[in-house]
Short mmCIF file of C-alpha atoms and ligand atoms in Angstrom, two decimals:
data_model
loop_
_atom_site.label_atom_id
_atom_site.label_comp_id
_atom_site.label_asym_id
_atom_site.label_seq_id
_atom_site.Cartn_x
_atom_site.Cartn_y
_atom_site.Cartn_z
CA UNK A 208 0.02 0.07 0.05
CA UNK A 209 2.85 2.44 0.05
CA UNK A 210 3.94 4.60 -2.77
CA UNK A 211 0.82 6.65 -3.38
CA UNK A 212 1.39 10.34 -4.05
CA UNK A 213 -1.48 12.88 -3.51
CA UNK A 214 -1.90 15.01 -6.78
CA UNK A 215 -4.56 17.57 -6.64
CA UNK A 216 -7.08 15.44 -4.78
CA UNK A 217 -6.23 12.05 -6.32
CA UNK A 218 -3.86 9.32 -4.78
CA UNK A 219 -1.80 8.05 -7.60
CA UNK A 220 0.92 5.35 -7.78
CA UNK A 221 4.47 6.88 -7.51
CA UNK A 222 5.35 6.04 -10.93
CA UNK A 223 2.46 7.90 -12.44
CA UNK A 224 2.96 10.83 -10.18
CA UNK A 225 4.20 13.43 -12.75
CA UNK A 226 4.00 17.10 -13.19
CA UNK A 227 3.72 19.14 -16.40
CA UNK A 228 7.05 20.38 -17.83
CA UNK A 229 5.16 23.66 -18.12
CA UNK A 230 4.66 23.85 -14.50
CA UNK A 231 6.19 26.97 -13.02
CA UNK A 232 7.52 25.20 -10.12
CA UNK A 233 9.70 23.30 -12.67
CA UNK A 234 10.36 26.06 -15.00
CA UNK A 235 11.06 28.76 -12.33
CA UNK A 236 11.20 27.16 -8.93
CA UNK A 237 7.89 29.26 -8.39
CA UNK A 238 6.42 27.28 -5.38
CA UNK A 239 6.65 26.63 -1.81
CA UNK A 240 6.99 23.47 0.29
CA UNK A 241 7.16 21.68 3.76
CA UNK A 242 8.98 18.61 5.10
CA UNK A 243 7.27 16.90 7.91
CA UNK A 244 7.95 13.76 9.93
CA UNK A 245 5.70 10.88 10.91
CA UNK A 246 7.26 9.24 13.99
CA UNK A 247 5.43 6.21 15.65
CA UNK A 248 2.21 6.71 13.55
CA UNK A 249 1.95 10.39 14.62
CA UNK A 250 2.47 13.46 12.30
CA UNK A 251 4.66 15.58 14.31
CA UNK A 252 3.61 19.31 14.49
CA UNK A 253 1.53 19.16 11.35
CA UNK A 254 -0.23 22.39 12.11
CA UNK A 255 2.80 24.27 12.58
CA UNK A 256 4.06 23.26 9.25
CA UNK A 257 0.80 24.01 7.61
CA UNK A 258 0.67 27.64 9.15
CA UNK A 259 4.23 28.17 7.74
CA UNK A 260 2.97 26.76 4.38
CA UNK A 261 0.03 29.14 4.31
CA UNK A 262 2.23 31.99 5.44
CA UNK A 263 4.72 31.26 2.65
CA UNK A 264 1.83 31.00 0.02
CA UNK A 265 0.36 34.26 1.11
CA UNK A 266 3.85 36.11 0.91
CA UNK A 267 4.36 35.04 -2.72
CA UNK A 268 0.73 35.41 -3.55
CA UNK A 269 0.16 31.86 -4.51
CA UNK A 270 -3.46 30.74 -4.17
CA UNK A 271 -3.92 27.36 -2.65
CA UNK A 272 -7.30 25.77 -3.50
CA UNK A 273 -7.42 23.98 -0.24
CA UNK A 274 -8.31 25.42 3.15
CA UNK A 275 -5.70 24.62 5.87
CA UNK A 276 -8.26 22.14 7.54
CA UNK A 277 -8.79 20.47 4.06
CA UNK A 278 -4.95 20.31 3.65
CA UNK A 279 -4.64 18.88 6.97
CA UNK A 280 -7.03 16.11 5.85
CA UNK A 281 -5.31 15.34 2.72
CA UNK A 282 -1.94 14.89 4.45
CA UNK A 283 -3.46 12.62 6.99
CA UNK A 284 -5.21 10.55 4.07
CA UNK A 285 -2.08 10.33 2.26
CA UNK A 286 -0.15 9.16 5.42
CA UNK A 287 -2.80 6.51 6.09
CA UNK A 288 -2.84 5.35 2.29
CA UNK A 289 0.77 4.81 2.55
CA UNK A 290 0.67 2.92 5.77
CA UNK A 291 4.04 4.27 6.98
CA UNK A 292 4.33 4.80 10.66
CA UNK A 293 7.86 6.32 10.42
CA UNK A 294 8.17 8.58 7.24
CA UNK A 295 8.96 11.90 5.72
CA UNK A 296 6.19 13.82 4.12
CA UNK A 297 7.00 16.29 1.25
CA UNK A 298 4.29 18.84 0.82
CA UNK A 299 4.86 20.71 -2.49
CA UNK A 300 2.60 23.58 -3.83
CA UNK A 301 4.00 24.95 -7.16
CA UNK A 302 2.28 27.67 -9.07
CA UNK A 303 1.11 25.28 -11.65
CA UNK A 304 1.18 24.86 -15.49
CA UNK A 305 1.21 28.05 -17.36
CA UNK A 306 2.88 29.65 -20.46
CA UNK A 307 6.57 30.24 -20.76
CA UNK A 308 7.65 33.46 -19.25
CA UNK A 309 7.96 34.35 -15.77
CA UNK A 310 4.39 35.94 -15.19
CA UNK A 311 2.19 33.41 -13.24
CA UNK A 312 -1.13 35.12 -14.56
CA UNK A 313 -1.57 32.26 -16.89
CA UNK A 314 -1.19 29.51 -14.30
CA UNK A 315 -4.53 28.77 -13.50
CA UNK A 316 -4.22 26.14 -10.88
CA UNK A 317 -1.65 25.62 -8.34
CA UNK A 318 -0.29 22.02 -8.11
CA UNK A 319 -0.55 20.23 -4.60
CA UNK A 320 1.80 17.19 -4.20
CA UNK A 321 1.94 15.29 -0.95
CA UNK A 322 4.59 12.57 -1.10
CA UNK A 323 4.88 10.14 1.96
CA UNK A 324 8.28 7.93 1.82
CA UNK A 325 11.15 6.82 3.72
CA UNK A 326 13.91 9.18 4.16
CA UNK A 327 17.47 8.29 3.89
CA UNK A 328 18.91 9.70 7.14
CA UNK A 329 22.34 10.58 8.20
CA UNK A 330 24.33 7.63 9.64
CA UNK A 331 23.75 7.04 13.24
CA UNK A 332 27.40 7.68 14.36
CA UNK A 333 27.00 11.51 13.33
CA UNK A 334 24.50 11.82 16.03
CA UNK A 335 26.66 10.41 18.77
CA UNK A 336 30.07 11.64 17.21
CA UNK A 337 29.11 14.95 15.66
CA UNK A 338 30.16 16.59 12.55
CA UNK A 339 32.39 19.16 11.30
CA UNK A 340 31.12 22.06 9.32
CA UNK A 341 32.65 25.13 7.58
CA UNK A 342 31.39 28.52 6.64
CA UNK A 343 31.12 28.86 2.64
CA UNK A 344 31.59 31.88 0.35
CA UNK A 345 28.11 31.80 -0.91
CA UNK A 346 25.78 33.94 1.30
CA UNK A 347 22.48 33.16 2.46
CA UNK A 348 19.75 35.18 0.46
CA UNK A 349 19.17 38.82 1.56
CA UNK A 350 15.85 39.15 3.32
CA UNK A 351 15.02 42.09 1.02
CA UNK A 352 15.75 39.87 -2.11
CA UNK A 353 14.20 36.54 -1.21
CA UNK A 354 13.31 36.46 2.39
CA UNK A 355 14.67 32.97 3.94
CA UNK A 356 11.39 32.98 6.02
CA UNK A 357 9.79 32.08 2.64
CA UNK A 358 10.17 28.12 2.17
CA UNK A 359 10.12 28.57 -1.48
CA UNK A 360 11.13 25.98 -4.27
CA UNK A 361 14.26 28.27 -4.77
CA UNK A 362 16.96 26.26 -2.88
CA UNK A 363 19.75 27.06 -5.38
CA UNK A 364 21.57 29.34 -2.95
CA UNK A 365 21.64 26.63 -0.37
CA UNK A 366 22.53 24.16 -2.90
CA UNK A 367 25.62 26.12 -3.69
CA UNK A 368 26.55 26.27 -0.26
CA UNK A 369 26.11 22.61 0.13
CA UNK A 370 28.28 21.74 -2.79
CA UNK A 371 31.04 24.08 -1.30
CA UNK A 372 30.90 22.08 1.88
CA UNK A 373 30.96 18.60 0.12
CA UNK A 374 33.83 20.00 -1.93
CA UNK A 375 35.65 20.78 0.99
CA UNK A 376 34.88 17.16 2.53
CA UNK A 377 32.16 18.26 5.06
CA UNK A 378 28.67 17.21 5.30
CA UNK A 379 27.20 20.71 6.10
CA UNK A 380 28.03 24.46 5.51
CA UNK A 381 27.33 27.31 7.88
CA UNK A 382 25.90 30.16 5.83
CA UNK A 383 26.60 33.90 6.44
CA UNK A 384 24.26 36.73 5.70
CA UNK A 385 25.41 39.51 3.80
CA UNK A 386 26.93 41.37 6.86
CA UNK A 387 29.08 38.35 7.68
CA UNK A 388 26.76 37.13 10.51
CA UNK A 389 25.97 33.38 10.91
CA UNK A 390 22.58 32.77 9.47
CA UNK A 391 21.65 28.97 9.18
CA UNK A 392 23.04 25.84 7.70
CA UNK A 393 21.80 24.73 4.23
CA UNK A 394 18.73 22.98 5.68
CA UNK A 395 18.82 23.57 9.27
CA UNK A 396 19.20 26.27 11.92
CA UNK A 397 22.12 26.62 14.25
CA UNK A 398 22.60 27.00 18.08
CA UNK A 399 25.44 27.48 20.35
CA UNK A 400 26.06 26.79 23.93
CA UNK A 401 28.29 29.31 25.76
CA UNK A 402 28.87 29.75 29.50
CA UNK A 403 25.52 28.28 30.08
CA UNK A 404 23.55 30.26 27.51
CA UNK A 405 21.95 28.65 24.50
CA UNK A 406 22.15 31.05 21.60
CA UNK A 407 20.79 31.05 17.97
CA UNK A 408 20.64 34.10 15.34
CA UNK A 409 17.31 36.01 15.44
CA UNK A 410 14.83 35.69 12.56
CA UNK A 411 15.90 39.05 10.82
CA UNK A 412 19.40 37.63 10.31
CA UNK A 413 18.01 35.86 7.30
CA UNK A 414 16.92 32.36 8.43
CA UNK A 415 14.13 29.95 8.03
CA UNK A 416 12.04 30.24 11.20
CA UNK A 417 12.42 26.49 11.87
CA UNK A 418 9.91 24.36 13.78
CA UNK A 419 12.51 22.63 15.41
CA UNK A 420 14.36 25.63 16.26
CA UNK A 421 11.37 26.92 18.24
CA UNK A 422 10.78 23.64 19.80
CA UNK A 423 14.34 23.50 21.02
CA UNK A 424 14.33 26.81 22.47
CA UNK A 425 11.09 25.84 24.56
CA UNK A 426 12.77 22.32 25.60
CA UNK A 427 15.85 24.35 26.64
CA UNK A 428 13.62 27.02 28.70
CA UNK A 429 11.59 24.12 30.31
CA UNK A 430 14.84 22.71 31.55
CA UNK A 431 15.98 25.97 33.15
CA UNK A 432 18.47 26.98 30.45
CA UNK A 433 18.61 30.78 29.40
CA UNK A 434 17.92 31.18 25.65
CA UNK A 435 19.14 34.18 23.77
CA UNK A 436 18.46 34.96 20.06
CA UNK A 437 21.25 37.20 19.26
CA UNK A 438 23.42 37.98 16.23
CA UNK A 439 26.36 35.69 16.14
CA UNK A 440 29.73 36.05 14.35
CA UNK A 441 32.00 32.99 13.09
CA UNK A 442 33.96 33.70 16.35
CA UNK A 443 31.23 32.96 18.46
CA UNK A 444 31.09 29.49 16.96
CA UNK A 445 34.79 29.17 17.25
CA UNK A 446 34.84 29.82 20.98
CA UNK A 447 31.34 27.94 21.74
CA UNK A 448 31.27 25.12 24.36
CA UNK A 449 28.77 23.36 22.22
CA UNK A 450 27.14 23.67 18.70
CA UNK A 451 24.43 21.82 17.11
CA UNK A 452 22.01 22.02 13.89
CA UNK A 453 18.18 21.59 14.06
CA UNK A 454 15.59 20.52 11.26
CA UNK A 455 12.88 18.23 10.68
CA UNK A 456 15.14 16.04 8.53
CA UNK A 457 18.53 16.34 10.58
CA UNK A 458 16.60 16.49 13.92
CA UNK A 459 19.41 17.61 16.35
CA UNK A 460 22.89 17.05 15.03
CA UNK A 461 25.84 17.82 17.04
CA UNK A 462 28.65 19.96 15.57
CA UNK A 463 32.32 19.29 17.01
CA UNK A 464 34.39 21.57 14.63
CA UNK A 465 33.70 24.82 12.77
CA UNK A 466 36.25 26.07 10.11
CA UNK A 467 39.01 23.90 11.32
CA UNK A 468 38.51 25.04 15.04
CA UNK A 469 37.47 22.46 17.59
CA UNK A 470 34.06 23.34 19.33
CA UNK A 471 34.40 22.64 22.96
CA UNK A 472 36.21 19.41 23.93
CA UNK A 473 35.62 18.08 20.38
CA UNK A 474 32.67 15.84 21.55
CA UNK A 475 28.97 16.42 21.51
CA UNK A 476 28.29 18.43 24.62
CA UNK A 477 25.95 17.51 27.55
CA UNK A 478 23.33 20.11 26.95
CA UNK A 479 23.16 18.91 23.15
CA UNK A 480 22.87 15.39 24.53
CA UNK A 481 19.85 16.35 26.79
CA UNK A 482 18.11 18.09 23.98
CA UNK A 483 18.66 15.28 21.62
CA UNK A 484 16.94 12.85 24.13
CA UNK A 485 13.99 15.13 24.96
CA UNK A 486 13.34 15.79 21.27
CA UNK A 487 13.32 12.14 20.48
CA UNK A 488 10.84 11.57 23.36
CA UNK A 489 8.59 14.19 22.35
CA UNK A 490 8.38 13.35 18.64
CA UNK A 491 7.53 9.70 19.51
CA UNK A 492 4.92 10.48 22.07
CA UNK A 493 3.21 13.80 21.22
CA UNK A 494 -0.06 13.68 19.79
CA UNK A 495 -2.69 11.06 18.59
CA UNK A 496 -1.53 8.39 16.19
CA UNK A 497 -3.11 8.57 12.89
CA UNK A 498 -2.30 5.07 12.01
N1 PMP B 98 16.61 26.27 7.36
C1 PMP B 98 16.32 25.89 6.20
C2 PMP B 98 17.09 26.69 5.08
C3 PMP B 98 15.65 24.55 5.90
O1 PMP B 98 15.54 24.20 4.73
C4 PMP B 98 15.19 24.10 7.02
C5 PMP B 98 14.44 22.68 6.82
N2 PMP B 98 12.96 22.94 6.47
C6 PMP B 98 15.37 24.54 8.42
C7 PMP B 98 16.14 25.61 8.57
C8 PMP B 98 14.83 23.73 9.64
O2 PMP B 98 13.50 24.02 9.55
P1 PMP B 98 12.46 22.95 10.25
O3 PMP B 98 13.04 22.91 11.86
O4 PMP B 98 11.26 23.63 10.28
O5 PMP B 98 12.46 21.65 9.57
#
């Protein structure tokens, strides 16, 4: 029963789930998306993802032919149809098929795609041993050019940064904004722990307002740790006691080196470890199972 993709209201087999080459999502990256996880039969924080999806749509003036409640039902229906209790959901809304040319005015109907599938995760050891990262030449998009708060189909900015990281032999990049402050990873937010305070760049530094980021700040506060959203330089990362990345796909990933500098004692830190445990517990138990 797995391998069914929701395409504008129909559940179609994976092999037949195709979009038009005239779709402006394909031609121009004109669209938005969300990545959501299913843990233990529960769709984790679906509403939060849908709120962000509809905000992205509003910001780029993309009409979605489904209300948020209808979209929620469609996601649940697709998860059930695929019968996967642990999965990754990719929800994509593109501007839809239209004429050649940037103007979306002839794109009559936006295209809604919901994929539910397995995700190939990072190897287990990266969570216990941590990863090293580098800052890369490609800067994060300017907030007044294409605001990173919009989860758009334009990921070329991040893809270039990821290529630069891979070429340098590391798994992830830290991206700076145009002022040289650290903004985020290519698909995750960033945190440091320094002298007992958990710090992460504020939203206006040019970041996606990650759902995992928000949750991790809540978990930290609940356990009595002070949390600050403050501009951070590369130096702040070099002298951090701990560092980690957060994201729906990556979850919480410890970082043990930045630009050749060892972070802390070169091992994932205790606060990072506690937050990883708290996050795992929450994702597997929060909310009602849908299957
Ligand atoms: N930043 C970027 C650029 C991302 O693509 C993602 C993953 N969607 C994140 C941060 C983390 O966001 P979330 O915790 O909502 O998955």
